[in-house]
Amino acid sequence: MFAINFNKTAMHIFYGKAALIDYLKPSKTNYSKIGFVPTMGALHQGHLSLIQQSMSENEITVVSIFVNPTQFNNLEDLEKYPRTLEDDLKKITSLSLKIIVYAPPIDDVYEGRPSSGYFNFDGLEDQMEGKFRPGHFNGVGTIVKRLFEIVEPTNAYFGEKDFQQLQIIKKMVRKKNLKINVIGCPVFRESNSLAMSSRNELLTPEQKKEASIIYKTLVDAKAKFKTNSATVTEKWVQKSFEKNSNFKLEYFQIADEEKLLPCMRKNKTKKYRAFIAVFFNNVRLIDTLSLN
Ligand code: PAF
């Protein structure tokens, strides 16, 4: 373990998996509950709330900070992804010195050139993010599986902003028979309702204000969907973004929460959700809202 000194305090930070696995061994033999919050850093209040939930439900909390190259299908996106380790550590320390951080270099996670395995998530991977970011969910599956093998958590916490990712990880855990509870936590929003995201760091305060139109559109779409079909609602959203040239809508989709399939005809027994991905100032933002 490396205990680093940070503002005259010490925290537990590991850069190598071998030392982390060793450190966690006694907790595993004691049957202590281990909570795990995987992140790519640039921590915001949404991440901190996941960490706090983990701390209240487990004896030990591990947070990973790793910008995973294999889940980016676009090199420019990977390069400009915010990396703010020092700041992230300050935020974690302000919550508790007991939190264990795993912040590995690439070669601690991937041997040789980083590459993804192939995963079958029963079609969940073919919709929305999967359509527009080919290979993304193979990258997510690869890294999350690897991190689960290292940390062996009891409970793992993921934000519902990435609802498709959450469903995919639940599916992976079921298919691989892993004894891990995957816990989804509600979207955290800025005061203007913009969904919190590490990518918001790439926007100025003014741009963040303007980007709140994304959530407003979701709320209006929810109202429209009450009395209209999914197709009518989707067309309405497309038209409203066409009028605003600062935004480039990548997709707006209404899908059922379980299989993530597009809603062709409303079915009262299903739960529906709106999913959106938009480029604003070359920053890709996603959001989601339950429609039930
Ligand atoms: O949601 C994220 O930040 C990432 O996809 C995750 C789960 C940390 C895997 O890299």
PDB file of C-alpha atoms and ligand atoms in Angstrom:
ATOM      1  CA  MET A   1       0.000   0.000   0.000  1.00  0.00           C
ATOM      2  CA  PHE A   2       1.126   3.551  -0.634  1.00  0.00           C
ATOM      3  CA  ALA A   3      -0.071   5.968   2.001  1.00  0.00           C
ATOM      4  CA  ILE A   4       0.151   9.339   0.358  1.00  0.00           C
ATOM      5  CA  ASN A   5       0.264  12.572   2.292  1.00  0.00           C
ATOM      6  CA  PHE A   6      -2.410  14.905   1.238  1.00  0.00           C
ATOM      7  CA  ASN A   7      -3.047  18.166   3.061  1.00  0.00           C
ATOM      8  CA  LYS A   8      -1.349  16.718   6.119  1.00  0.00           C
ATOM      9  CA  THR A   9      -3.642  13.686   5.991  1.00  0.00           C
ATOM     10  CA  ALA A  10      -2.962  10.191   4.743  1.00  0.00           C
ATOM     11  CA  MET A  11      -5.208   8.157   2.490  1.00  0.00           C
ATOM     12  CA  HIS A  12      -4.998   4.661   1.082  1.00  0.00           C
ATOM     13  CA  ILE A  13      -4.110   4.795  -2.580  1.00  0.00           C
ATOM     14  CA  PHE A  14      -2.943   1.846  -4.646  1.00  0.00           C
ATOM     15  CA  TYR A  15      -1.370   2.073  -8.071  1.00  0.00           C
ATOM     16  CA  GLY A  16      -0.880  -1.682  -8.424  1.00  0.00           C
ATOM     17  CA  LYS A  17      -3.493  -4.458  -8.212  1.00  0.00           C
ATOM     18  CA  ALA A  18      -1.195  -6.955  -6.418  1.00  0.00           C
ATOM     19  CA  ALA A  19      -0.827  -4.712  -3.364  1.00  0.00           C
ATOM     20  CA  LEU A  20      -4.544  -3.892  -3.364  1.00  0.00           C
ATOM     21  CA  ILE A  21      -5.548  -7.567  -3.522  1.00  0.00           C
ATOM     22  CA  ASP A  22      -3.166  -8.284  -0.640  1.00  0.00           C
ATOM     23  CA  TYR A  23      -4.545  -5.406   1.410  1.00  0.00           C
ATOM     24  CA  LEU A  24      -8.149  -6.537   0.919  1.00  0.00           C
ATOM     25  CA  LYS A  25      -7.453 -10.199   1.796  1.00  0.00           C
ATOM     26  CA  PRO A  26      -8.150  -9.958   5.567  1.00  0.00           C
ATOM     27  CA  SER A  27     -11.474  -8.184   4.884  1.00  0.00           C
ATOM     28  CA  LYS A  28     -12.493 -11.066   2.622  1.00  0.00           C
ATOM     29  CA  THR A  29     -11.643 -13.719   5.222  1.00  0.00           C
ATOM     30  CA  ASN A  30     -13.542 -11.652   7.840  1.00  0.00           C
ATOM     31  CA  TYR A  31     -16.565 -11.529   5.532  1.00  0.00           C
ATOM     32  CA  SER A  32     -16.560  -7.729   5.730  1.00  0.00           C
ATOM     33  CA  LYS A  33     -18.800  -6.145   3.133  1.00  0.00           C
ATOM     34  CA  ILE A  34     -16.829  -4.428   0.386  1.00  0.00           C
ATOM     35  CA  GLY A  35     -18.540  -1.661  -1.569  1.00  0.00           C
ATOM     36  CA  PHE A  36     -17.061  -0.680  -4.918  1.00  0.00           C
ATOM     37  CA  VAL A  37     -17.488   2.493  -6.968  1.00  0.00           C
ATOM     38  CA  PRO A  38     -15.752   2.258 -10.365  1.00  0.00           C
ATOM     39  CA  THR A  39     -15.084   5.653 -11.961  1.00  0.00           C
ATOM     40  CA  MET A  40     -13.049   7.275 -14.696  1.00  0.00           C
ATOM     41  CA  GLY A  41     -12.236  10.184 -12.384  1.00  0.00           C
ATOM     42  CA  ALA A  42     -13.156  13.873 -12.779  1.00  0.00           C
ATOM     43  CA  LEU A  43     -15.345  13.186  -9.777  1.00  0.00           C
ATOM     44  CA  HIS A  44     -18.499  15.214  -9.270  1.00  0.00           C
ATOM     45  CA  GLN A  45     -21.285  15.228  -6.692  1.00  0.00           C
ATOM     46  CA  GLY A  46     -22.942  12.250  -8.427  1.00  0.00           C
ATOM     47  CA  HIS A  47     -19.827  10.094  -7.855  1.00  0.00           C
ATOM     48  CA  LEU A  48     -19.507  11.369  -4.295  1.00  0.00           C
ATOM     49  CA  SER A  49     -23.095  10.353  -3.549  1.00  0.00           C
ATOM     50  CA  LEU A  50     -22.341   6.815  -4.831  1.00  0.00           C
ATOM     51  CA  ILE A  51     -19.296   6.708  -2.555  1.00  0.00           C
ATOM     52  CA  GLN A  52     -21.366   7.923   0.406  1.00  0.00           C
ATOM     53  CA  GLN A  53     -24.023   5.292  -0.268  1.00  0.00           C
ATOM     54  CA  SER A  54     -21.322   2.630  -0.406  1.00  0.00           C
ATOM     55  CA  MET A  55     -19.842   3.870   2.876  1.00  0.00           C
ATOM     56  CA  SER A  56     -23.219   3.651   4.588  1.00  0.00           C
ATOM     57  CA  GLU A  57     -23.860   0.091   3.351  1.00  0.00           C
ATOM     58  CA  ASN A  58     -20.417  -1.551   3.611  1.00  0.00           C
ATOM     59  CA  GLU A  59     -17.526  -1.802   6.041  1.00  0.00           C
ATOM     60  CA  ILE A  60     -15.025  -1.027   3.300  1.00  0.00           C
ATOM     61  CA  THR A  61     -15.321   1.180   0.228  1.00  0.00           C
ATOM     62  CA  VAL A  62     -13.019   0.959  -2.772  1.00  0.00           C
ATOM     63  CA  VAL A  63     -13.091   3.613  -5.511  1.00  0.00           C
ATOM     64  CA  SER A  64     -11.281   3.013  -8.788  1.00  0.00           C
ATOM     65  CA  ILE A  65     -10.100   5.893 -10.958  1.00  0.00           C
ATOM     66  CA  PHE A  66      -9.121   4.722 -14.412  1.00  0.00           C
ATOM     67  CA  VAL A  67      -9.834   6.218 -17.827  1.00  0.00           C
ATOM     68  CA  ASN A  68     -10.402   2.974 -19.692  1.00  0.00           C
ATOM     69  CA  PRO A  69      -9.065   3.287 -23.266  1.00  0.00           C
ATOM     70  CA  THR A  70     -10.932   0.266 -24.652  1.00  0.00           C
ATOM     71  CA  GLN A  71     -14.376   1.793 -24.147  1.00  0.00           C
ATOM     72  CA  PHE A  72     -13.600   4.833 -26.329  1.00  0.00           C
ATOM     73  CA  ASN A  73     -14.328   4.376 -30.006  1.00  0.00           C
ATOM     74  CA  ASN A  74     -12.896   7.798 -30.773  1.00  0.00           C
ATOM     75  CA  LEU A  75      -9.272   8.713 -30.027  1.00  0.00           C
ATOM     76  CA  GLU A  76      -9.990  12.447 -29.758  1.00  0.00           C
ATOM     77  CA  ASP A  77     -12.698  11.753 -27.169  1.00  0.00           C
ATOM     78  CA  LEU A  78     -10.251   9.623 -25.158  1.00  0.00           C
ATOM     79  CA  GLU A  79      -7.531  12.265 -25.331  1.00  0.00           C
ATOM     80  CA  LYS A  80      -9.725  15.112 -24.194  1.00  0.00           C
ATOM     81  CA  TYR A  81     -11.441  13.146 -21.411  1.00  0.00           C
ATOM     82  CA  PRO A  82     -10.731  15.152 -18.209  1.00  0.00           C
ATOM     83  CA  ARG A  83      -8.008  13.770 -15.935  1.00  0.00           C
ATOM     84  CA  THR A  84      -7.982  15.434 -12.529  1.00  0.00           C
ATOM     85  CA  LEU A  85      -6.455  12.867 -10.151  1.00  0.00           C
ATOM     86  CA  GLU A  86      -5.137  15.328  -7.578  1.00  0.00           C
ATOM     87  CA  ASP A  87      -8.477  17.069  -7.315  1.00  0.00           C
ATOM     88  CA  ASP A  88     -10.315  13.721  -7.183  1.00  0.00           C
ATOM     89  CA  LEU A  89      -8.157  12.576  -4.276  1.00  0.00           C
ATOM     90  CA  LYS A  90      -8.914  15.804  -2.409  1.00  0.00           C
ATOM     91  CA  LYS A  91     -12.643  15.217  -2.861  1.00  0.00           C
ATOM     92  CA  ILE A  92     -12.368  11.625  -1.644  1.00  0.00           C
ATOM     93  CA  THR A  93     -10.263  12.641   1.355  1.00  0.00           C
ATOM     94  CA  SER A  94     -12.858  15.215   2.310  1.00  0.00           C
ATOM     95  CA  LEU A  95     -15.417  12.392   2.616  1.00  0.00           C
ATOM     96  CA  SER A  96     -13.268   9.971   4.606  1.00  0.00           C
ATOM     97  CA  LEU A  97      -9.684   8.874   4.968  1.00  0.00           C
ATOM     98  CA  LYS A  98     -10.880   5.271   5.160  1.00  0.00           C
ATOM     99  CA  ILE A  99     -11.814   5.104   1.479  1.00  0.00           C
ATOM    100  CA  ILE A 100      -9.447   2.952  -0.536  1.00  0.00           C
ATOM    101  CA  VAL A 101      -8.493   4.274  -3.973  1.00  0.00           C
ATOM    102  CA  TYR A 102      -7.208   2.182  -6.864  1.00  0.00           C
ATOM    103  CA  ALA A 103      -5.710   4.437  -9.555  1.00  0.00           C
ATOM    104  CA  PRO A 104      -3.702   2.124 -11.804  1.00  0.00           C
ATOM    105  CA  PRO A 105      -1.594   2.945 -14.843  1.00  0.00           C
ATOM    106  CA  ILE A 106      -2.751   1.248 -18.063  1.00  0.00           C
ATOM    107  CA  ASP A 107      -0.268  -1.636 -17.825  1.00  0.00           C
ATOM    108  CA  ASP A 108      -1.506  -2.671 -14.373  1.00  0.00           C
ATOM    109  CA  VAL A 109      -4.884  -3.408 -15.954  1.00  0.00           C
ATOM    110  CA  TYR A 110      -3.963  -4.476 -19.491  1.00  0.00           C
ATOM    111  CA  GLU A 111      -0.994  -6.603 -20.429  1.00  0.00           C
ATOM    112  CA  GLY A 112       0.470  -5.352 -23.694  1.00  0.00           C
ATOM    113  CA  ARG A 113      -1.699  -3.336 -26.041  1.00  0.00           C
ATOM    114  CA  PRO A 114      -5.108  -2.642 -24.385  1.00  0.00           C
ATOM    115  CA  SER A 115      -7.833  -4.660 -26.079  1.00  0.00           C
ATOM    116  CA  SER A 116     -11.384  -5.732 -25.272  1.00  0.00           C
ATOM    117  CA  GLY A 117     -12.856  -9.167 -24.908  1.00  0.00           C
ATOM    118  CA  TYR A 118     -16.124 -10.023 -26.655  1.00  0.00           C
ATOM    119  CA  PHE A 119     -19.342  -9.980 -24.641  1.00  0.00           C
ATOM    120  CA  ASN A 120     -22.850 -11.096 -25.453  1.00  0.00           C
ATOM    121  CA  PHE A 121     -25.344  -9.077 -23.449  1.00  0.00           C
ATOM    122  CA  ASP A 122     -28.366 -10.618 -25.190  1.00  0.00           C
ATOM    123  CA  GLY A 123     -28.835  -7.629 -27.486  1.00  0.00           C
ATOM    124  CA  LEU A 124     -28.711  -4.892 -24.820  1.00  0.00           C
ATOM    125  CA  GLU A 125     -25.412  -3.842 -26.391  1.00  0.00           C
ATOM    126  CA  ASP A 126     -26.926  -3.274 -29.847  1.00  0.00           C
ATOM    127  CA  GLN A 127     -29.145  -0.337 -28.924  1.00  0.00           C
ATOM    128  CA  MET A 128     -28.433   3.389 -28.521  1.00  0.00           C
ATOM    129  CA  GLU A 129     -24.875   3.809 -27.143  1.00  0.00           C
ATOM    130  CA  GLY A 130     -23.967   0.466 -28.721  1.00  0.00           C
ATOM    131  CA  LYS A 131     -25.150   1.668 -32.150  1.00  0.00           C
ATOM    132  CA  PHE A 132     -23.312   4.950 -32.010  1.00  0.00           C
ATOM    133  CA  ARG A 133     -20.177   3.838 -30.152  1.00  0.00           C
ATOM    134  CA  PRO A 134     -19.200   0.522 -31.726  1.00  0.00           C
ATOM    135  CA  GLY A 135     -17.210  -1.671 -29.334  1.00  0.00           C
ATOM    136  CA  HIS A 136     -18.005   0.575 -26.357  1.00  0.00           C
ATOM    137  CA  PHE A 137     -19.764  -2.092 -24.299  1.00  0.00           C
ATOM    138  CA  ASN A 138     -17.090  -4.716 -24.994  1.00  0.00           C
ATOM    139  CA  GLY A 139     -14.666  -2.200 -23.463  1.00  0.00           C
ATOM    140  CA  VAL A 140     -16.971  -1.548 -20.500  1.00  0.00           C
ATOM    141  CA  GLY A 141     -17.524  -5.300 -19.967  1.00  0.00           C
ATOM    142  CA  THR A 142     -13.782  -5.954 -20.118  1.00  0.00           C
ATOM    143  CA  ILE A 143     -12.811  -3.326 -17.574  1.00  0.00           C
ATOM    144  CA  VAL A 144     -15.690  -3.882 -15.150  1.00  0.00           C
ATOM    145  CA  LYS A 145     -15.125  -7.655 -15.145  1.00  0.00           C
ATOM    146  CA  ARG A 146     -11.405  -7.103 -14.503  1.00  0.00           C
ATOM    147  CA  LEU A 147     -12.062  -4.614 -11.701  1.00  0.00           C
ATOM    148  CA  PHE A 148     -14.625  -6.987 -10.152  1.00  0.00           C
ATOM    149  CA  GLU A 149     -11.985  -9.770 -10.198  1.00  0.00           C
ATOM    150  CA  ILE A 150      -9.495  -7.503  -8.432  1.00  0.00           C
ATOM    151  CA  VAL A 151     -11.800  -5.966  -5.803  1.00  0.00           C
ATOM    152  CA  GLU A 152     -14.319  -8.844  -5.406  1.00  0.00           C
ATOM    153  CA  PRO A 153     -16.939  -6.470  -4.035  1.00  0.00           C
ATOM    154  CA  THR A 154     -20.129  -7.399  -2.196  1.00  0.00           C
ATOM    155  CA  ASN A 155     -21.942  -4.374  -3.636  1.00  0.00           C
ATOM    156  CA  ALA A 156     -21.061  -2.306  -6.710  1.00  0.00           C
ATOM    157  CA  TYR A 157     -22.563   1.136  -7.362  1.00  0.00           C
ATOM    158  CA  PHE A 158     -23.339   2.673 -10.761  1.00  0.00           C
ATOM    159  CA  GLY A 159     -25.200   5.839 -11.743  1.00  0.00           C
ATOM    160  CA  GLU A 160     -28.491   5.571 -13.616  1.00  0.00           C
ATOM    161  CA  LYS A 161     -27.367   8.312 -15.995  1.00  0.00           C
ATOM    162  CA  ASP A 162     -25.657   5.486 -17.865  1.00  0.00           C
ATOM    163  CA  PHE A 163     -28.797   3.367 -17.656  1.00  0.00           C
ATOM    164  CA  GLN A 164     -27.829   1.131 -20.577  1.00  0.00           C
ATOM    165  CA  GLN A 165     -24.436   0.480 -18.968  1.00  0.00           C
ATOM    166  CA  LEU A 166     -26.185  -0.335 -15.668  1.00  0.00           C
ATOM    167  CA  GLN A 167     -28.465  -2.909 -17.358  1.00  0.00           C
ATOM    168  CA  ILE A 168     -25.489  -4.407 -19.195  1.00  0.00           C
ATOM    169  CA  ILE A 169     -23.464  -4.807 -16.012  1.00  0.00           C
ATOM    170  CA  LYS A 170     -26.452  -6.425 -14.257  1.00  0.00           C
ATOM    171  CA  LYS A 171     -26.714  -8.799 -17.221  1.00  0.00           C
ATOM    172  CA  MET A 172     -22.983  -9.635 -17.074  1.00  0.00           C
ATOM    173  CA  VAL A 173     -23.196 -10.384 -13.350  1.00  0.00           C
ATOM    174  CA  ARG A 174     -26.198 -12.695 -13.936  1.00  0.00           C
ATOM    175  CA  LYS A 175     -24.647 -14.466 -16.923  1.00  0.00           C
ATOM    176  CA  LYS A 176     -21.296 -15.019 -15.229  1.00  0.00           C
ATOM    177  CA  ASN A 177     -22.920 -15.973 -11.902  1.00  0.00           C
ATOM    178  CA  LEU A 178     -20.931 -13.400  -9.978  1.00  0.00           C
ATOM    179  CA  LYS A 179     -21.947 -12.913  -6.347  1.00  0.00           C
ATOM    180  CA  ILE A 180     -22.107  -9.140  -6.580  1.00  0.00           C
ATOM    181  CA  ASN A 181     -25.107  -6.873  -6.004  1.00  0.00           C
ATOM    182  CA  VAL A 182     -25.205  -4.222  -8.684  1.00  0.00           C
ATOM    183  CA  ILE A 183     -26.898  -1.136  -7.281  1.00  0.00           C
ATOM    184  CA  GLY A 184     -28.210   1.633  -9.553  1.00  0.00           C
ATOM    185  CA  CYS A 185     -28.345   5.142  -8.091  1.00  0.00           C
ATOM    186  CA  PRO A 186     -30.477   8.065  -9.371  1.00  0.00           C
ATOM    187  CA  VAL A 187     -29.086  10.679 -11.743  1.00  0.00           C
ATOM    188  CA  PHE A 188     -27.507  13.598  -9.903  1.00  0.00           C
ATOM    189  CA  ARG A 189     -28.232  16.987 -11.474  1.00  0.00           C
ATOM    190  CA  GLU A 190     -26.689  20.466 -11.408  1.00  0.00           C
ATOM    191  CA  SER A 191     -28.953  23.200  -9.960  1.00  0.00           C
ATOM    192  CA  ASN A 192     -30.175  23.916 -13.523  1.00  0.00           C
ATOM    193  CA  SER A 193     -31.018  20.179 -13.950  1.00  0.00           C
ATOM    194  CA  LEU A 194     -28.166  19.327 -16.339  1.00  0.00           C
ATOM    195  CA  ALA A 195     -27.182  15.723 -15.549  1.00  0.00           C
ATOM    196  CA  MET A 196     -23.848  15.651 -13.720  1.00  0.00           C
ATOM    197  CA  SER A 197     -21.094  14.190 -15.857  1.00  0.00           C
ATOM    198  CA  SER A 198     -17.309  14.301 -15.902  1.00  0.00           C
ATOM    199  CA  ARG A 199     -17.648  15.704 -19.420  1.00  0.00           C
ATOM    200  CA  ASN A 200     -19.387  18.819 -18.006  1.00  0.00           C
ATOM    201  CA  GLU A 201     -15.849  19.886 -16.987  1.00  0.00           C
ATOM    202  CA  LEU A 202     -15.302  20.620 -20.674  1.00  0.00           C
ATOM    203  CA  LEU A 203     -18.101  23.237 -20.672  1.00  0.00           C
ATOM    204  CA  THR A 204     -17.978  26.833 -19.444  1.00  0.00           C
ATOM    205  CA  PRO A 205     -20.582  27.906 -16.818  1.00  0.00           C
ATOM    206  CA  GLU A 206     -22.515  29.674 -19.607  1.00  0.00           C
ATOM    207  CA  GLN A 207     -22.504  26.529 -21.758  1.00  0.00           C
ATOM    208  CA  LYS A 208     -23.690  24.458 -18.804  1.00  0.00           C
ATOM    209  CA  LYS A 209     -26.658  26.811 -18.490  1.00  0.00           C
ATOM    210  CA  GLU A 210     -27.443  26.407 -22.165  1.00  0.00           C
ATOM    211  CA  ALA A 211     -27.078  22.602 -21.962  1.00  0.00           C
ATOM    212  CA  SER A 212     -29.918  22.437 -19.423  1.00  0.00           C
ATOM    213  CA  ILE A 213     -32.192  22.419 -22.504  1.00  0.00           C
ATOM    214  CA  ILE A 214     -31.431  18.678 -22.743  1.00  0.00           C
ATOM    215  CA  TYR A 215     -33.216  17.823 -19.504  1.00  0.00           C
ATOM    216  CA  LYS A 216     -36.034  20.316 -20.244  1.00  0.00           C
ATOM    217  CA  THR A 217     -36.604  18.531 -23.553  1.00  0.00           C
ATOM    218  CA  LEU A 218     -36.781  15.171 -21.745  1.00  0.00           C
ATOM    219  CA  VAL A 219     -39.392  16.542 -19.337  1.00  0.00           C
ATOM    220  CA  ASP A 220     -41.462  17.944 -22.234  1.00  0.00           C
ATOM    221  CA  ALA A 221     -41.095  14.645 -24.103  1.00  0.00           C
ATOM    222  CA  LYS A 222     -42.404  12.787 -21.059  1.00  0.00           C
ATOM    223  CA  ALA A 223     -45.539  14.967 -21.087  1.00  0.00           C
ATOM    224  CA  LYS A 224     -45.954  14.446 -24.861  1.00  0.00           C
ATOM    225  CA  PHE A 225     -45.556  10.672 -24.557  1.00  0.00           C
ATOM    226  CA  LYS A 226     -48.532  10.525 -22.172  1.00  0.00           C
ATOM    227  CA  THR A 227     -50.916  11.251 -25.041  1.00  0.00           C
ATOM    228  CA  ASN A 228     -48.807  10.416 -28.111  1.00  0.00           C
ATOM    229  CA  SER A 229     -46.937   7.458 -29.535  1.00  0.00           C
ATOM    230  CA  ALA A 230     -43.176   7.009 -29.154  1.00  0.00           C
ATOM    231  CA  THR A 231     -42.698   7.836 -32.871  1.00  0.00           C
ATOM    232  CA  VAL A 232     -44.581  11.134 -32.586  1.00  0.00           C
ATOM    233  CA  THR A 233     -42.654  12.047 -29.435  1.00  0.00           C
ATOM    234  CA  GLU A 234     -39.302  11.125 -31.026  1.00  0.00           C
ATOM    235  CA  LYS A 235     -40.060  13.224 -34.134  1.00  0.00           C
ATOM    236  CA  TRP A 236     -41.034  16.149 -31.943  1.00  0.00           C
ATOM    237  CA  VAL A 237     -37.697  15.985 -30.097  1.00  0.00           C
ATOM    238  CA  GLN A 238     -35.756  15.716 -33.390  1.00  0.00           C
ATOM    239  CA  LYS A 239     -37.563  18.820 -34.727  1.00  0.00           C
ATOM    240  CA  SER A 240     -36.917  20.845 -31.594  1.00  0.00           C
ATOM    241  CA  PHE A 241     -33.170  20.142 -31.813  1.00  0.00           C
ATOM    242  CA  GLU A 242     -33.138  20.939 -35.552  1.00  0.00           C
ATOM    243  CA  LYS A 243     -34.224  24.464 -34.584  1.00  0.00           C
ATOM    244  CA  ASN A 244     -31.196  24.878 -32.320  1.00  0.00           C
ATOM    245  CA  SER A 245     -27.982  24.772 -34.336  1.00  0.00           C
ATOM    246  CA  ASN A 246     -25.734  24.801 -31.233  1.00  0.00           C
ATOM    247  CA  PHE A 247     -26.804  21.230 -30.538  1.00  0.00           C
ATOM    248  CA  LYS A 248     -26.419  18.143 -32.690  1.00  0.00           C
ATOM    249  CA  LEU A 249     -28.807  15.417 -31.648  1.00  0.00           C
ATOM    250  CA  GLU A 250     -27.217  11.976 -32.031  1.00  0.00           C
ATOM    251  CA  TYR A 251     -30.249  10.017 -30.884  1.00  0.00           C
ATOM    252  CA  PHE A 252     -33.443  10.322 -28.913  1.00  0.00           C
ATOM    253  CA  GLN A 253     -35.059   6.991 -28.220  1.00  0.00           C
ATOM    254  CA  ILE A 254     -37.952   5.744 -26.129  1.00  0.00           C
ATOM    255  CA  ALA A 255     -37.290   2.165 -25.070  1.00  0.00           C
ATOM    256  CA  ASP A 256     -38.454  -0.320 -22.468  1.00  0.00           C
ATOM    257  CA  GLU A 257     -36.255  -0.479 -19.382  1.00  0.00           C
ATOM    258  CA  GLU A 258     -35.722  -4.226 -19.408  1.00  0.00           C
ATOM    259  CA  LYS A 259     -34.688  -5.099 -22.963  1.00  0.00           C
ATOM    260  CA  LEU A 260     -33.955  -1.546 -24.112  1.00  0.00           C
ATOM    261  CA  LEU A 261     -35.885  -2.181 -27.332  1.00  0.00           C
ATOM    262  CA  PRO A 262     -37.525   0.782 -29.110  1.00  0.00           C
ATOM    263  CA  CYS A 263     -41.170   1.254 -28.112  1.00  0.00           C
ATOM    264  CA  MET A 264     -43.217   0.401 -31.224  1.00  0.00           C
ATOM    265  CA  ARG A 265     -46.560   0.252 -29.475  1.00  0.00           C
ATOM    266  CA  LYS A 266     -47.227   1.178 -25.827  1.00  0.00           C
ATOM    267  CA  ASN A 267     -47.691  -1.789 -23.536  1.00  0.00           C
ATOM    268  CA  LYS A 268     -49.119  -1.106 -20.070  1.00  0.00           C
ATOM    269  CA  THR A 269     -47.045  -3.849 -18.458  1.00  0.00           C
ATOM    270  CA  LYS A 270     -43.741  -2.296 -19.535  1.00  0.00           C
ATOM    271  CA  LYS A 271     -41.714   0.500 -18.021  1.00  0.00           C
ATOM    272  CA  TYR A 272     -40.472   3.022 -20.551  1.00  0.00           C
ATOM    273  CA  ARG A 273     -37.563   5.413 -20.474  1.00  0.00           C
ATOM    274  CA  ALA A 274     -36.299   8.203 -22.724  1.00  0.00           C
ATOM    275  CA  PHE A 275     -32.630   8.134 -23.739  1.00  0.00           C
ATOM    276  CA  ILE A 276     -30.780  10.998 -25.382  1.00  0.00           C
ATOM    277  CA  ALA A 277     -27.271  11.729 -26.673  1.00  0.00           C
ATOM    278  CA  VAL A 278     -26.395  15.206 -27.907  1.00  0.00           C
ATOM    279  CA  PHE A 279     -23.242  16.964 -29.070  1.00  0.00           C
ATOM    280  CA  PHE A 280     -22.876  20.449 -27.694  1.00  0.00           C
ATOM    281  CA  ASN A 281     -19.670  22.328 -28.479  1.00  0.00           C
ATOM    282  CA  ASN A 282     -18.127  19.029 -29.535  1.00  0.00           C
ATOM    283  CA  VAL A 283     -18.845  17.561 -26.088  1.00  0.00           C
ATOM    284  CA  ARG A 284     -21.008  14.456 -26.085  1.00  0.00           C
ATOM    285  CA  LEU A 285     -23.682  14.580 -23.368  1.00  0.00           C
ATOM    286  CA  ILE A 286     -26.180  11.850 -22.486  1.00  0.00           C
ATOM    287  CA  ASP A 287     -29.224  11.846 -20.230  1.00  0.00           C
ATOM    288  CA  THR A 288     -32.227   9.681 -19.443  1.00  0.00           C
ATOM    289  CA  LEU A 289     -35.633   9.982 -17.803  1.00  0.00           C
ATOM    290  CA  SER A 290     -38.160   7.402 -16.645  1.00  0.00           C
ATOM    291  CA  LEU A 291     -41.474   7.885 -18.456  1.00  0.00           C
ATOM    292  CA  ASN A 292     -43.691   5.957 -16.021  1.00  0.00           C
TER     293      ASN A 292
HETATM  294  O1  PAF B   1     -19.294   4.819 -16.026  1.00  0.00           O
HETATM  295  C1  PAF B   1     -18.042   4.916 -16.058  1.00  0.00           C
HETATM  296  O2  PAF B   1     -17.453   5.887 -15.551  1.00  0.00           O
HETATM  297  C2  PAF B   1     -17.247   3.835 -16.756  1.00  0.00           C
HETATM  298  O3  PAF B   1     -17.924   3.343 -17.850  1.00  0.00           O
HETATM  299  C3  PAF B   1     -16.832   2.693 -15.809  1.00  0.00           C
HETATM  300  C4  PAF B   1     -18.016   1.942 -15.273  1.00  0.00           C
HETATM  301  C5  PAF B   1     -16.019   3.264 -14.652  1.00  0.00           C
HETATM  302  C6  PAF B   1     -15.941   1.704 -16.562  1.00  0.00           C
HETATM  303  O4  PAF B   1     -14.795   2.312 -17.067  1.00  0.00           O
END
